[in-house]
Amino acid sequence: MSGSSPFSSPRRTGPAGPLSGIRVLDLSAYIAGPYGCSLLADQGADVIKVEPPGGDNLRQYPSTLAGENRAFLGVNRSKQGVVLDLKQDGERAVLLDLADQADVLVHNFRPGVPERLGIDHAALSARNPRLIYCAVTGYGEEGPLRAKAGYDQVLQAMTGMCVLQGPPGTPEITYGSPVDYYAAALVAAGVASALYERERSGVGQYVGVSLLRSALTMQSARLIRAEGEDPGISRDMRSGGITGLHPTAVGHLYLSANTPHFWRALCERTGLADLLEDSRFDTVKGRAAHADEIIPRLRAALMERTAAEWEASLGDAVPCSVARSIDDMFDDAQVAAEAMLSDIPHPVLGSYRGVARAIKFGRTPGPDPFKAPLLDEDSDRLRGPGKAEP
């Protein structure tokens, strides 16, 4: 396809990526679909974000930024933006023109909505047989919950994540939207695989990603039931109280000491070498069974120094980290060395610092990130001649 397409953003700079030249329509909202499209943009794809009147609901979420939304910026980098009311015939015609030129379309409408709008897979693939059509749903395409809206924390609660996250009898949510972000990774992976297959067949296909599949796939190591096994058996994979967060004189320290080598190093460097002489503590299971004896002594030792001092002292001998804030990552030496963050110009904020790209490619590193779109920012370009706003 030629570079004169409206998909080619004037804000795109930098080297080519493995998906440069691929054109993506992002009709999705919130996190899973939009961030999946941002991961494609990181790899060079040209992405147009199509929002309804009023914009993506994520724009309205709480934010301490003046005039912008932190979550929207982080989830929608490197996209152009246009507002289309798909309930209006003229507006839908604009979308259909763009879909005819696209390689990929991603949405997170509930099942049935695309059919009512005339933008379902059958309708669009009839117009553009090479189109990769990715639908992100809450619960999948079939079954009694197919039409129900899905949300990250609802799926956490449904699929056992909350019960296993908290102490016995006290379910807890894992904040940070892990189900959404894992689903975003599945969107990017599924679309890339479908694009690869299209190179051989010449034909696009439907790609389905659901939050339910995401939540269950994340728990593949737990979601095993042997023939005849008690359904109520424990599926807690945690290795006992040694591995985990511990208080220190200042701050908290995460320790992982599951292997014999790390367990020995931890005991020796914390002045608890006598624990090595007790055969009850020789294995991970043994240490977990006797955590009530080990943990008080370990924590007493850790209270002699700060978390930062212990991190430096333990070094490579014991896997560990100070429990840091997200703000610490902006000035972290390792993050800087890996060029994970970039300063991105923005007309309202001046600039902001955010994630640059998630994957490193040696020969085709991918273009520079640019800001998430202002609401309807690229309307004049993307609507095309004679397609003025209603």
Coordinates of N, CA and C in Angstrom, one line a residue, residues 27 86-87 89 92 95-96 105 107-125 133-137 140-142 146-147 206:
L27 N -10.7 0.8 17.4 CA -12.0 1.2 17.8 C -12.3 0.9 19.3
L86 N -20.7 6.2 15.1 CA -21.0 5.1 14.2 C -22.5 4.8 14.0
K87 N -23.3 5.5 14.8 CA -24.8 5.4 14.6 C -25.3 6.2 13.5
D89 N -25.1 7.4 9.5 CA -24.7 6.8 8.3 C -23.5 7.5 7.7
R92 N -20.4 6.5 9.7 CA -20.0 5.1 9.5 C -19.4 4.9 8.1
L95 N -15.7 5.5 8.4 CA -15.1 4.3 9.0 C -14.9 3.2 8.0
L96 N -15.9 3.0 7.2 CA -15.8 1.9 6.1 C -14.8 2.3 5.1
L105 N -8.2 -4.3 12.2 CA -9.2 -3.5 12.9 C -9.4 -4.2 14.3
H107 N -11.5 -3.9 18.0 CA -12.6 -3.3 18.8 C -12.9 -4.1 20.0
N108 N -13.6 -3.5 21.0 CA -14.0 -4.2 22.2 C -15.5 -4.0 22.4
F109 N -16.3 -4.0 21.3 CA -17.8 -3.9 21.4 C -18.3 -5.3 22.0
R110 N -19.4 -5.3 22.7 CA -20.0 -6.5 23.1 C -20.5 -7.3 21.9
P111 N -20.5 -8.6 21.9 CA -21.1 -9.4 20.8 C -22.5 -8.9 20.5
G112 N -22.7 -8.7 19.2 CA -24.0 -8.2 18.7 C -24.0 -6.8 18.3
V113 N -23.2 -6.0 18.9 CA -23.1 -4.6 18.6 C -22.5 -4.3 17.2
P114 N -21.4 -5.0 16.9 CA -20.9 -4.8 15.5 C -21.9 -5.1 14.4
E115 N -22.7 -6.2 14.6 CA -23.7 -6.6 13.6 C -24.7 -5.5 13.5
R116 N -25.1 -4.9 14.6 CA -26.1 -3.8 14.5 C -25.6 -2.6 13.8
L117 N -24.3 -2.3 13.9 CA -23.7 -1.2 13.3 C -23.2 -1.5 11.9
G118 N -23.3 -2.7 11.5 CA -22.9 -3.1 10.1 C -21.4 -3.1 10.0
I119 N -20.6 -3.4 11.1 CA -19.2 -3.4 11.0 C -18.7 -4.7 11.6
D120 N -19.5 -5.8 11.5 CA -19.0 -7.1 12.0 C -18.0 -7.7 11.0
H121 N -17.4 -8.8 11.4 CA -16.4 -9.4 10.6 C -16.9 -9.8 9.3
A122 N -18.0 -10.4 9.2 CA -18.5 -10.8 7.9 C -18.7 -9.6 6.9
A123 N -19.2 -8.5 7.4 CA -19.5 -7.3 6.6 C -18.1 -6.7 6.1
L124 N -17.2 -6.6 7.0 CA -16.0 -5.9 6.7 C -15.0 -6.8 5.8
S125 N -15.0 -8.1 6.1 CA -14.1 -9.0 5.4 C -14.7 -9.1 3.9
Y133 N -9.3 -9.0 11.7 CA -10.4 -8.4 12.5 C -10.3 -9.0 13.9
C134 N -9.9 -8.1 14.8 CA -9.6 -8.6 16.2 C -10.7 -8.0 17.1
A135 N -11.5 -8.9 17.8 CA -12.5 -8.5 18.7 C -12.0 -8.9 20.1
V136 N -12.0 -7.9 21.0 CA -11.7 -8.1 22.4 C -13.0 -8.1 23.2
T137 N -13.4 -9.2 23.8 CA -14.6 -9.3 24.6 C -14.3 -9.6 26.1
G140 N -15.8 -13.9 25.7 CA -15.7 -14.7 24.5 C -16.9 -14.6 23.6
E141 N -17.0 -15.4 22.6 CA -18.0 -15.3 21.5 C -19.2 -16.1 21.8
E142 N -19.1 -17.1 22.6 CA -20.2 -18.1 22.9 C -20.5 -18.1 24.4
R146 N -21.8 -14.3 27.1 CA -21.2 -13.7 25.9 C -21.5 -12.2 25.7
A147 N -22.7 -11.8 26.1 CA -23.2 -10.4 25.9 C -22.9 -9.5 27.1
Y206 N -10.5 -13.7 11.5 CA -11.0 -13.2 12.8 C -10.0 -13.6 13.9

